[in-house]
Amino acid sequence: MAIASLAAIASVSFAVPAAAATTAQIRVDQVGYATGETKAAYLMGTTSNAGASFSVVDSAGKSVLSGKVGASTGKWSTAYTAVYPIDISALKTAGTYQIKVGSTVSPSFKVDSANALFSPIADDVVKFFQAQRDGADVISGVLNRKPSHLTDKSASVYNVPTFTGDDTISSKMSKTGATIDASGGWFDAGDFLKFTVTTSYAVTNLLLSERSRPSTSLTAEAQYGLDFLSKMWDAKNGVLYAQVGVGGGSSKENFVGDHDVWRLPEADDKLNVKAGDENYYIKYRPVFAANKAGQKISPNLAGRVAAAFAVAAQNLAATDRTKATQYLSTAAAIYGLANTAGGSIVSAYPHGYYPESSYLDDLELGAAELALAANALGDNRAGTWTTDAGKWAKAYLASSDQGTLNVYDTSALGHADLVKLLRLKNSPKVDVTEAQLTGDLARQLSDGVAEAAKSPFRTGASVTDFDVASHSFGFVATALLYGQLTGKHDYDAFATQQRDFALGSNAWGTSLVVGVGSTFPHCMQHQVANLAGSLTGGAKVAVGAVVNGPNKASLFKEIDSLPDGGKSCGVSSFKTYDSTASRYMDDVRTWQSSEPAIDFTSTAALAFSLTAAG
C-alpha cells in the first residue's frame, strides 16, 4: 500500500552509468532456466539487428550453442525499435552461461533443475516476511530489526472514521471502549500498517507453498501470520478486526497518521505522548473492526480468513490433530458469519487502500479449504462445504468481475482445490464440473497469453498497470496448478516467460525481487530498508521483497519528494529503457514502482515453491 503523503525536501539520486540509448541489450532470466523447459532471451535493439547471430558461451568462454535471433516481436520505445527473441531451448546441460550478440553480452545465468534453481529463491522470499515482523518476536536479520509497536498489545478499538480523499480523516476519532491484543503480525508494505485482508491472503499462500514444498522457515513464518489472524478474531463476541493503525491524519483534529512520518518502527514506542498530541496515533495505534459484535462479516474477509485457518488445519491434520481441529473450528465460525446478502465490501480503511470489488472467489476458496480440512479430520460437514464451494464457483463463473490470481482475485486457488474435492470418493454433486473449473483456469491463462502477444517481451501482465510483478507470479502459479490438475502443458512456456520477466527478462534488465539476480531493487520505498539498510546494494537489503515493478509512465509525472528523515536513494540508469507508455524507477520516492508488499511477495512464494516442487 503506497506511502504517498509525506513531508517534502529535495532528493538527490546517486547515479549508475546509463547505457547509450541505441546500445543493444540482451535480457535474460537472471536466475536461470530449468533444463527441460522452453528458454527464451531477448535482444533489445533496433531494426539494424535483424538476423543477427548469437552464441552461448559457458563459464570457460567456450561456445556451446549458436544461431540467429528470431523475428522482431515489436517495437519497445523510440530508441529501441525492435525486440528479437533468442531461442536457447536446446541448452540442457547444467552450467553457467552468457549470450553474446556481437559485442553485446548478457548477464550470467544458470541452467539446472527447477529445484536447484528455485528452492533457494523460495527460501529467500520468506526472509522478507521475517523483516516485516512487528511486535516483540522480531528477527534482527541484516536490517537490524528491533521489537516494535509493543503498545499494540493493549490497543484501543475505534469506530471507523469518515475518510475524504486518499486517506484524510474528516471526523473525530472515537473509541468503542474495547481493547485487544493486536501485537505481532507483519507490516503490510513499506509502511507499518497491518491489514487482515492482505495478511490472510499472504498466510494462505505461504501455507499452500508449505503444502507443495515443506520448509522450516516457511512453516515458522506462516505460523507467525496465522497467530496474528487469531488475535484479529474475537470468537467470544463474533468480531473480526480488519486493521491496526491509520494511514492518514487530520489537520482539523491535529494528528498525523502512519504515512506522514518516516522513521524506524521501534521509534514509535519511545514517543512521550498523551491524547490530543499530534503523534498520539503513531504510538497508540487504533484498531478498526470489520463488523459489530455478532453481526455478519464482509464476505471477502470471511472467505479468505476462513481459508487461511482451514489450510492450516489441513497441514496439521496428520501431526497435531488438536490444533488442526481448533483451526477448523475457527475457520467454520468466521465463514459462518459471511454476509452473503450483499452490501459494501470491507477490505481496509479507507477502502481505496485495497479497492477489492469481489467476494465470490473468496467464499469459494474458504468453502473449498474448509471441505478439504473437514475431509482430513473426518468432520461430517465436508459435504456441505463442498456443495457451498460449488455454489460460489458457479456464481463466480457467471459474474462479470473475473480476474487472475493476485490479492484481488483468489479464484485460481479455489478452483484448484475444488477440483481436488470433486475427485474424492463420495464427493457430493455440486453446481459446477471439473471441466468448468479447469476451463476457467485456462481462461485466466489465455487472458494472459492474449496480453503477452501484444508485448515485445511477451508479458502477460500489463506494464502500464499496478501490481505487474504480483500478476506475473500469479500467472506462474496458476499455470503450474493447471498443469498439475490436467496433466497438460499448454501454458508451460507462458509461465516460464512470466517468471523470466519478473527475474530480469524485461526492458529494464532488472529482477523485481530484492537480492535475486544480478540487478535488483536497491532503493525501495520501505522505511526500514531505507533507514537501516544499504544505499549501494551491499549486504543490507531486504532480501526476498517483491516490488510493484514498471507502471504507467504518466503516474511518474509527479514524484514524491524525499520525506523528512529519509535517506536519498535512487538508481538513474533505468530511464534509458523507459517507453512513452511505461516507466520503472528504483527510487525511494516512487511507490508507483518501488514499494514492496506482503501480497506481492506471498504470490511469488507460491510460484517459486510450485516451480521448485516440479
PDB file of N, CA and C in Angstrom, residues 438-522:
ATOM      1  N   THR A 438     -11.402 -26.196 -14.494  1.00  0.00           N
ATOM      2  CA  THR A 438     -10.124 -26.149 -15.209  1.00  0.00           C
ATOM      3  C   THR A 438     -10.239 -25.257 -16.440  1.00  0.00           C
ATOM      4  N   GLY A 439     -11.444 -25.184 -16.997  1.00  0.00           N
ATOM      5  CA  GLY A 439     -11.662 -24.289 -18.129  1.00  0.00           C
ATOM      6  C   GLY A 439     -11.488 -22.838 -17.737  1.00  0.00           C
ATOM      7  N   ASP A 440     -11.892 -22.484 -16.510  1.00  0.00           N
ATOM      8  CA  ASP A 440     -11.702 -21.097 -16.080  1.00  0.00           C
ATOM      9  C   ASP A 440     -10.243 -20.819 -15.747  1.00  0.00           C
ATOM     10  N   LEU A 441      -9.535 -21.818 -15.241  1.00  0.00           N
ATOM     11  CA  LEU A 441      -8.090 -21.635 -15.078  1.00  0.00           C
ATOM     12  C   LEU A 441      -7.453 -21.359 -16.442  1.00  0.00           C
ATOM     13  N   ALA A 442      -7.900 -22.109 -17.452  1.00  0.00           N
ATOM     14  CA  ALA A 442      -7.393 -21.884 -18.810  1.00  0.00           C
ATOM     15  C   ALA A 442      -7.797 -20.500 -19.308  1.00  0.00           C
ATOM     16  N   ARG A 443      -8.999 -20.035 -18.958  1.00  0.00           N
ATOM     17  CA  ARG A 443      -9.436 -18.687 -19.343  1.00  0.00           C
ATOM     18  C   ARG A 443      -8.503 -17.633 -18.762  1.00  0.00           C
ATOM     19  N   GLN A 444      -8.164 -17.797 -17.482  1.00  0.00           N
ATOM     20  CA  GLN A 444      -7.276 -16.830 -16.849  1.00  0.00           C
ATOM     21  C   GLN A 444      -5.922 -16.810 -17.542  1.00  0.00           C
ATOM     22  N   LEU A 445      -5.402 -17.983 -17.862  1.00  0.00           N
ATOM     23  CA  LEU A 445      -4.114 -18.063 -18.527  1.00  0.00           C
ATOM     24  C   LEU A 445      -4.195 -17.565 -19.962  1.00  0.00           C
ATOM     25  N   SER A 446      -5.294 -17.869 -20.631  1.00  0.00           N
ATOM     26  CA  SER A 446      -5.477 -17.400 -22.008  1.00  0.00           C
ATOM     27  C   SER A 446      -5.571 -15.886 -22.071  1.00  0.00           C
ATOM     28  N   ASP A 447      -6.173 -15.283 -21.051  1.00  0.00           N
ATOM     29  CA  ASP A 447      -6.196 -13.821 -20.983  1.00  0.00           C
ATOM     30  C   ASP A 447      -4.770 -13.279 -20.947  1.00  0.00           C
ATOM     31  N   GLY A 448      -3.918 -13.949 -20.167  1.00  0.00           N
ATOM     32  CA  GLY A 448      -2.524 -13.529 -20.096  1.00  0.00           C
ATOM     33  C   GLY A 448      -1.791 -13.749 -21.405  1.00  0.00           C
ATOM     34  N   VAL A 449      -2.059 -14.875 -22.055  1.00  0.00           N
ATOM     35  CA  VAL A 449      -1.423 -15.172 -23.340  1.00  0.00           C
ATOM     36  C   VAL A 449      -1.806 -14.123 -24.382  1.00  0.00           C
ATOM     37  N   ALA A 450      -3.073 -13.708 -24.377  1.00  0.00           N
ATOM     38  CA  ALA A 450      -3.540 -12.696 -25.322  1.00  0.00           C
ATOM     39  C   ALA A 450      -2.831 -11.366 -25.088  1.00  0.00           C
ATOM     40  N   GLU A 451      -2.655 -11.002 -23.819  1.00  0.00           N
ATOM     41  CA  GLU A 451      -1.946  -9.767 -23.490  1.00  0.00           C
ATOM     42  C   GLU A 451      -0.474  -9.896 -23.875  1.00  0.00           C
ATOM     43  N   ALA A 452       0.099 -11.078 -23.637  1.00  0.00           N
ATOM     44  CA  ALA A 452       1.515 -11.289 -23.946  1.00  0.00           C
ATOM     45  C   ALA A 452       1.803 -11.167 -25.432  1.00  0.00           C
ATOM     46  N   ALA A 453       0.842 -11.554 -26.255  1.00  0.00           N
ATOM     47  CA  ALA A 453       1.036 -11.487 -27.706  1.00  0.00           C
ATOM     48  C   ALA A 453       1.233 -10.055 -28.189  1.00  0.00           C
ATOM     49  N   LYS A 454       0.773  -9.096 -27.382  1.00  0.00           N
ATOM     50  CA  LYS A 454       0.905  -7.676 -27.743  1.00  0.00           C
ATOM     51  C   LYS A 454       2.163  -7.056 -27.163  1.00  0.00           C
ATOM     52  N   SER A 455       2.896  -7.821 -26.361  1.00  0.00           N
ATOM     53  CA  SER A 455       4.064  -7.297 -25.658  1.00  0.00           C
ATOM     54  C   SER A 455       5.353  -7.795 -26.298  1.00  0.00           C
ATOM     55  N   PRO A 456       6.299  -6.905 -26.578  1.00  0.00           N
ATOM     56  CA  PRO A 456       7.570  -7.358 -27.155  1.00  0.00           C
ATOM     57  C   PRO A 456       8.302  -8.366 -26.282  1.00  0.00           C
ATOM     58  N   PHE A 457       8.102  -8.286 -24.955  1.00  0.00           N
ATOM     59  CA  PHE A 457       8.757  -9.213 -24.035  1.00  0.00           C
ATOM     60  C   PHE A 457       7.814 -10.321 -23.584  1.00  0.00           C
ATOM     61  N   ARG A 458       6.683 -10.437 -24.271  1.00  0.00           N
ATOM     62  CA  ARG A 458       5.697 -11.495 -24.015  1.00  0.00           C
ATOM     63  C   ARG A 458       5.235 -11.496 -22.556  1.00  0.00           C
ATOM     64  N   THR A 459       4.928 -10.302 -22.075  1.00  0.00           N
ATOM     65  CA  THR A 459       4.487 -10.116 -20.700  1.00  0.00           C
ATOM     66  C   THR A 459       2.970 -10.218 -20.608  1.00  0.00           C
ATOM     67  N   GLY A 460       2.469 -11.148 -19.791  1.00  0.00           N
ATOM     68  CA  GLY A 460       1.030 -11.348 -19.672  1.00  0.00           C
ATOM     69  C   GLY A 460       0.345 -10.291 -18.840  1.00  0.00           C
ATOM     70  N   ALA A 461       1.056  -9.688 -17.899  1.00  0.00           N
ATOM     71  CA  ALA A 461       0.507  -8.610 -17.082  1.00  0.00           C
ATOM     72  C   ALA A 461       0.910  -7.278 -17.707  1.00  0.00           C
ATOM     73  N   SER A 462       0.020  -6.317 -17.653  1.00  0.00           N
ATOM     74  CA  SER A 462       0.273  -5.036 -18.293  1.00  0.00           C
ATOM     75  C   SER A 462       1.346  -4.251 -17.549  1.00  0.00           C
ATOM     76  N   VAL A 463       2.325  -3.737 -18.297  1.00  0.00           N
ATOM     77  CA  VAL A 463       3.377  -2.913 -17.700  1.00  0.00           C
ATOM     78  C   VAL A 463       2.931  -1.460 -17.577  1.00  0.00           C
ATOM     79  N   THR A 464       1.654  -1.205 -17.830  1.00  0.00           N
ATOM     80  CA  THR A 464       1.093   0.132 -17.623  1.00  0.00           C
ATOM     81  C   THR A 464       0.020   0.102 -16.541  1.00  0.00           C
ATOM     82  N   ASP A 465       0.103  -0.881 -15.666  1.00  0.00           N
ATOM     83  CA  ASP A 465      -0.878  -1.009 -14.593  1.00  0.00           C
ATOM     84  C   ASP A 465      -0.154  -1.413 -13.312  1.00  0.00           C
ATOM     85  N   PHE A 466      -0.855  -1.276 -12.198  1.00  0.00           N
ATOM     86  CA  PHE A 466      -0.271  -1.646 -10.913  1.00  0.00           C
ATOM     87  C   PHE A 466      -0.127  -3.159 -10.767  1.00  0.00           C
ATOM     88  N   ASP A 467       0.784  -3.558  -9.888  1.00  0.00           N
ATOM     89  CA  ASP A 467       0.953  -4.945  -9.446  1.00  0.00           C
ATOM     90  C   ASP A 467       1.412  -5.886 -10.551  1.00  0.00           C
ATOM     91  N   VAL A 468       2.221  -5.389 -11.475  1.00  0.00           N
ATOM     92  CA  VAL A 468       2.642  -6.231 -12.588  1.00  0.00           C
ATOM     93  C   VAL A 468       3.456  -7.428 -12.107  1.00  0.00           C
ATOM     94  N   ALA A 469       4.301  -7.248 -11.096  1.00  0.00           N
ATOM     95  CA  ALA A 469       5.088  -8.378 -10.592  1.00  0.00           C
ATOM     96  C   ALA A 469       4.185  -9.427  -9.968  1.00  0.00           C
ATOM     97  N   SER A 470       3.234  -8.973  -9.156  1.00  0.00           N
ATOM     98  CA  SER A 470       2.317  -9.901  -8.499  1.00  0.00           C
ATOM     99  C   SER A 470       1.482 -10.674  -9.519  1.00  0.00           C
ATOM    100  N   HIS A 471       0.965  -9.968 -10.515  1.00  0.00           N
ATOM    101  CA  HIS A 471       0.186 -10.645 -11.557  1.00  0.00           C
ATOM    102  C   HIS A 471       1.047 -11.649 -12.317  1.00  0.00           C
ATOM    103  N   SER A 472       2.296 -11.297 -12.572  1.00  0.00           N
ATOM    104  CA  SER A 472       3.186 -12.207 -13.295  1.00  0.00           C
ATOM    105  C   SER A 472       3.398 -13.496 -12.515  1.00  0.00           C
ATOM    106  N   PHE A 473       3.676 -13.368 -11.214  1.00  0.00           N
ATOM    107  CA  PHE A 473       3.846 -14.556 -10.393  1.00  0.00           C
ATOM    108  C   PHE A 473       2.524 -15.318 -10.241  1.00  0.00           C
ATOM    109  N   GLY A 474       1.417 -14.589 -10.274  1.00  0.00           N
ATOM    110  CA  GLY A 474       0.113 -15.244 -10.237  1.00  0.00           C
ATOM    111  C   GLY A 474      -0.100 -16.131 -11.453  1.00  0.00           C
ATOM    112  N   PHE A 475       0.322 -15.657 -12.613  1.00  0.00           N
ATOM    113  CA  PHE A 475       0.229 -16.478 -13.825  1.00  0.00           C
ATOM    114  C   PHE A 475       1.088 -17.731 -13.697  1.00  0.00           C
ATOM    115  N   VAL A 476       2.275 -17.590 -13.148  1.00  0.00           N
ATOM    116  CA  VAL A 476       3.162 -18.747 -12.968  1.00  0.00           C
ATOM    117  C   VAL A 476       2.484 -19.795 -12.093  1.00  0.00           C
ATOM    118  N   ALA A 477       1.967 -19.359 -10.946  1.00  0.00           N
ATOM    119  CA  ALA A 477       1.326 -20.298 -10.023  1.00  0.00           C
ATOM    120  C   ALA A 477       0.105 -20.950 -10.665  1.00  0.00           C
ATOM    121  N   THR A 478      -0.705 -20.161 -11.354  1.00  0.00           N
ATOM    122  CA  THR A 478      -1.916 -20.693 -11.977  1.00  0.00           C
ATOM    123  C   THR A 478      -1.583 -21.723 -13.046  1.00  0.00           C
ATOM    124  N   ALA A 479      -0.580 -21.441 -13.859  1.00  0.00           N
ATOM    125  CA  ALA A 479      -0.188 -22.385 -14.907  1.00  0.00           C
ATOM    126  C   ALA A 479       0.300 -23.700 -14.310  1.00  0.00           C
ATOM    127  N   LEU A 480       1.040 -23.625 -13.220  1.00  0.00           N
ATOM    128  CA  LEU A 480       1.542 -24.842 -12.587  1.00  0.00           C
ATOM    129  C   LEU A 480       0.403 -25.638 -11.951  1.00  0.00           C
ATOM    130  N   LEU A 481      -0.547 -24.947 -11.329  1.00  0.00           N
ATOM    131  CA  LEU A 481      -1.711 -25.639 -10.772  1.00  0.00           C
ATOM    132  C   LEU A 481      -2.526 -26.288 -11.880  1.00  0.00           C
ATOM    133  N   TYR A 482      -2.700 -25.576 -12.981  1.00  0.00           N
ATOM    134  CA  TYR A 482      -3.439 -26.116 -14.126  1.00  0.00           C
ATOM    135  C   TYR A 482      -2.748 -27.372 -14.656  1.00  0.00           C
ATOM    136  N   GLY A 483      -1.429 -27.314 -14.783  1.00  0.00           N
ATOM    137  CA  GLY A 483      -0.692 -28.475 -15.269  1.00  0.00           C
ATOM    138  C   GLY A 483      -0.789 -29.666 -14.335  1.00  0.00           C
ATOM    139  N   GLN A 484      -0.724 -29.408 -13.030  1.00  0.00           N
ATOM    140  CA  GLN A 484      -0.862 -30.490 -12.054  1.00  0.00           C
ATOM    141  C   GLN A 484      -2.217 -31.177 -12.174  1.00  0.00           C
ATOM    142  N   LEU A 485      -3.268 -30.378 -12.344  1.00  0.00           N
ATOM    143  CA  LEU A 485      -4.628 -30.914 -12.362  1.00  0.00           C
ATOM    144  C   LEU A 485      -4.959 -31.637 -13.660  1.00  0.00           C
ATOM    145  N   THR A 486      -4.467 -31.125 -14.777  1.00  0.00           N
ATOM    146  CA  THR A 486      -4.882 -31.648 -16.083  1.00  0.00           C
ATOM    147  C   THR A 486      -3.847 -32.544 -16.747  1.00  0.00           C
ATOM    148  N   GLY A 487      -2.594 -32.441 -16.304  1.00  0.00           N
ATOM    149  CA  GLY A 487      -1.533 -33.172 -16.982  1.00  0.00           C
ATOM    150  C   GLY A 487      -1.156 -32.552 -18.312  1.00  0.00           C
ATOM    151  N   LYS A 488      -1.726 -31.402 -18.620  1.00  0.00           N
ATOM    152  CA  LYS A 488      -1.445 -30.719 -19.888  1.00  0.00           C
ATOM    153  C   LYS A 488      -0.332 -29.689 -19.701  1.00  0.00           C
ATOM    154  N   HIS A 489       0.326 -29.381 -20.790  1.00  0.00           N
ATOM    155  CA  HIS A 489       1.452 -28.440 -20.737  1.00  0.00           C
ATOM    156  C   HIS A 489       1.240 -27.245 -21.655  1.00  0.00           C
ATOM    157  N   ASP A 490      -0.032 -26.940 -21.921  1.00  0.00           N
ATOM    158  CA  ASP A 490      -0.379 -25.864 -22.850  1.00  0.00           C
ATOM    159  C   ASP A 490       0.237 -24.518 -22.459  1.00  0.00           C
ATOM    160  N   TYR A 491       0.368 -24.283 -21.152  1.00  0.00           N
ATOM    161  CA  TYR A 491       0.780 -22.962 -20.682  1.00  0.00           C
ATOM    162  C   TYR A 491       2.150 -22.965 -20.002  1.00  0.00           C
ATOM    163  N   ASP A 492       2.890 -24.058 -20.173  1.00  0.00           N
ATOM    164  CA  ASP A 492       4.205 -24.129 -19.533  1.00  0.00           C
ATOM    165  C   ASP A 492       5.134 -23.023 -20.027  1.00  0.00           C
ATOM    166  N   ALA A 493       5.206 -22.849 -21.338  1.00  0.00           N
ATOM    167  CA  ALA A 493       6.106 -21.836 -21.903  1.00  0.00           C
ATOM    168  C   ALA A 493       5.677 -20.435 -21.483  1.00  0.00           C
ATOM    169  N   PHE A 494       4.377 -20.213 -21.437  1.00  0.00           N
ATOM    170  CA  PHE A 494       3.867 -18.916 -20.987  1.00  0.00           C
ATOM    171  C   PHE A 494       4.280 -18.648 -19.543  1.00  0.00           C
ATOM    172  N   ALA A 495       4.154 -19.659 -18.694  1.00  0.00           N
ATOM    173  CA  ALA A 495       4.534 -19.497 -17.284  1.00  0.00           C
ATOM    174  C   ALA A 495       6.014 -19.145 -17.163  1.00  0.00           C
ATOM    175  N   THR A 496       6.857 -19.827 -17.939  1.00  0.00           N
ATOM    176  CA  THR A 496       8.286 -19.541 -17.898  1.00  0.00           C
ATOM    177  C   THR A 496       8.563 -18.105 -18.329  1.00  0.00           C
ATOM    178  N   GLN A 497       7.873 -17.639 -19.361  1.00  0.00           N
ATOM    179  CA  GLN A 497       8.042 -16.256 -19.828  1.00  0.00           C
ATOM    180  C   GLN A 497       7.711 -15.254 -18.731  1.00  0.00           C
ATOM    181  N   GLN A 498       6.665 -15.535 -17.941  1.00  0.00           N
ATOM    182  CA  GLN A 498       6.257 -14.591 -16.898  1.00  0.00           C
ATOM    183  C   GLN A 498       7.267 -14.584 -15.752  1.00  0.00           C
ATOM    184  N   ARG A 499       7.788 -15.745 -15.422  1.00  0.00           N
ATOM    185  CA  ARG A 499       8.858 -15.803 -14.413  1.00  0.00           C
ATOM    186  C   ARG A 499      10.098 -15.083 -14.921  1.00  0.00           C
ATOM    187  N   ASP A 500      10.437 -15.335 -16.190  1.00  0.00           N
ATOM    188  CA  ASP A 500      11.595 -14.667 -16.787  1.00  0.00           C
ATOM    189  C   ASP A 500      11.453 -13.153 -16.692  1.00  0.00           C
ATOM    190  N   PHE A 501      10.271 -12.651 -17.021  1.00  0.00           N
ATOM    191  CA  PHE A 501      10.026 -11.203 -16.979  1.00  0.00           C
ATOM    192  C   PHE A 501      10.333 -10.652 -15.590  1.00  0.00           C
ATOM    193  N   ALA A 502       9.830 -11.316 -14.556  1.00  0.00           N
ATOM    194  CA  ALA A 502       9.991 -10.818 -13.191  1.00  0.00           C
ATOM    195  C   ALA A 502      11.419 -10.966 -12.690  1.00  0.00           C
ATOM    196  N   LEU A 503      12.222 -11.787 -13.356  1.00  0.00           N
ATOM    197  CA  LEU A 503      13.593 -12.021 -12.907  1.00  0.00           C
ATOM    198  C   LEU A 503      14.620 -11.434 -13.868  1.00  0.00           C
ATOM    199  N   GLY A 504      14.216 -10.449 -14.658  1.00  0.00           N
ATOM    200  CA  GLY A 504      15.200  -9.711 -15.445  1.00  0.00           C
ATOM    201  C   GLY A 504      14.992  -9.667 -16.929  1.00  0.00           C
ATOM    202  N   SER A 505      14.142 -10.524 -17.469  1.00  0.00           N
ATOM    203  CA  SER A 505      13.928 -10.537 -18.910  1.00  0.00           C
ATOM    204  C   SER A 505      12.855  -9.521 -19.279  1.00  0.00           C
ATOM    205  N   ASN A 506      13.184  -8.269 -19.023  1.00  0.00           N
ATOM    206  CA  ASN A 506      12.271  -7.161 -19.287  1.00  0.00           C
ATOM    207  C   ASN A 506      13.072  -5.993 -19.845  1.00  0.00           C
ATOM    208  N   ALA A 507      12.396  -4.951 -20.247  1.00  0.00           N
ATOM    209  CA  ALA A 507      13.077  -3.833 -20.900  1.00  0.00           C
ATOM    210  C   ALA A 507      14.166  -3.224 -20.032  1.00  0.00           C
ATOM    211  N   TRP A 508      13.973  -3.231 -18.724  1.00  0.00           N
ATOM    212  CA  TRP A 508      14.901  -2.564 -17.818  1.00  0.00           C
ATOM    213  C   TRP A 508      16.036  -3.474 -17.356  1.00  0.00           C
ATOM    214  N   GLY A 509      15.930  -4.751 -17.648  1.00  0.00           N
ATOM    215  CA  GLY A 509      17.001  -5.671 -17.283  1.00  0.00           C
ATOM    216  C   GLY A 509      17.197  -5.812 -15.791  1.00  0.00           C
ATOM    217  N   THR A 510      16.097  -5.752 -15.047  1.00  0.00           N
ATOM    218  CA  THR A 510      16.193  -5.870 -13.595  1.00  0.00           C
ATOM    219  C   THR A 510      15.241  -6.927 -13.078  1.00  0.00           C
ATOM    220  N   SER A 511      15.692  -7.668 -12.098  1.00  0.00           N
ATOM    221  CA  SER A 511      14.800  -8.537 -11.339  1.00  0.00           C
ATOM    222  C   SER A 511      13.915  -7.655 -10.471  1.00  0.00           C
ATOM    223  N   LEU A 512      12.709  -8.101 -10.226  1.00  0.00           N
ATOM    224  CA  LEU A 512      11.786  -7.361  -9.366  1.00  0.00           C
ATOM    225  C   LEU A 512      11.749  -7.954  -7.963  1.00  0.00           C
ATOM    226  N   VAL A 513      12.697  -8.845  -7.680  1.00  0.00           N
ATOM    227  CA  VAL A 513      12.826  -9.479  -6.366  1.00  0.00           C
ATOM    228  C   VAL A 513      14.162  -9.059  -5.762  1.00  0.00           C
ATOM    229  N   VAL A 514      14.121  -8.430  -4.613  1.00  0.00           N
ATOM    230  CA  VAL A 514      15.335  -7.903  -3.991  1.00  0.00           C
ATOM    231  C   VAL A 514      16.306  -9.027  -3.641  1.00  0.00           C
ATOM    232  N   GLY A 515      17.562  -8.838  -4.012  1.00  0.00           N
ATOM    233  CA  GLY A 515      18.591  -9.818  -3.691  1.00  0.00           C
ATOM    234  C   GLY A 515      18.660 -10.980  -4.641  1.00  0.00           C
ATOM    235  N   VAL A 516      17.810 -10.992  -5.665  1.00  0.00           N
ATOM    236  CA  VAL A 516      17.729 -12.116  -6.596  1.00  0.00           C
ATOM    237  C   VAL A 516      18.102 -11.627  -7.995  1.00  0.00           C
ATOM    238  N   GLY A 517      19.087 -12.282  -8.610  1.00  0.00           N
ATOM    239  CA  GLY A 517      19.559 -11.851  -9.918  1.00  0.00           C
ATOM    240  C   GLY A 517      20.756 -10.926  -9.783  1.00  0.00           C
ATOM    241  N   SER A 518      21.317 -10.534 -10.922  1.00  0.00           N
ATOM    242  CA  SER A 518      22.493  -9.672 -10.907  1.00  0.00           C
ATOM    243  C   SER A 518      22.137  -8.199 -10.772  1.00  0.00           C
ATOM    244  N   THR A 519      20.928  -7.827 -11.153  1.00  0.00           N
ATOM    245  CA  THR A 519      20.428  -6.463 -10.979  1.00  0.00           C
ATOM    246  C   THR A 519      19.064  -6.560 -10.312  1.00  0.00           C
ATOM    247  N   PHE A 520      18.898  -5.861  -9.191  1.00  0.00           N
ATOM    248  CA  PHE A 520      17.649  -5.950  -8.446  1.00  0.00           C
ATOM    249  C   PHE A 520      17.413  -4.643  -7.695  1.00  0.00           C
ATOM    250  N   PRO A 521      16.216  -4.428  -7.145  1.00  0.00           N
ATOM    251  CA  PRO A 521      15.935  -3.153  -6.471  1.00  0.00           C
ATOM    252  C   PRO A 521      16.818  -2.920  -5.248  1.00  0.00           C
ATOM    253  N   HIS A 522      17.352  -1.707  -5.158  1.00  0.00           N
ATOM    254  CA  HIS A 522      18.161  -1.310  -4.010  1.00  0.00           C
ATOM    255  C   HIS A 522      17.540  -0.167  -3.221  1.00  0.00           C
TER     256      HIS A 522
END
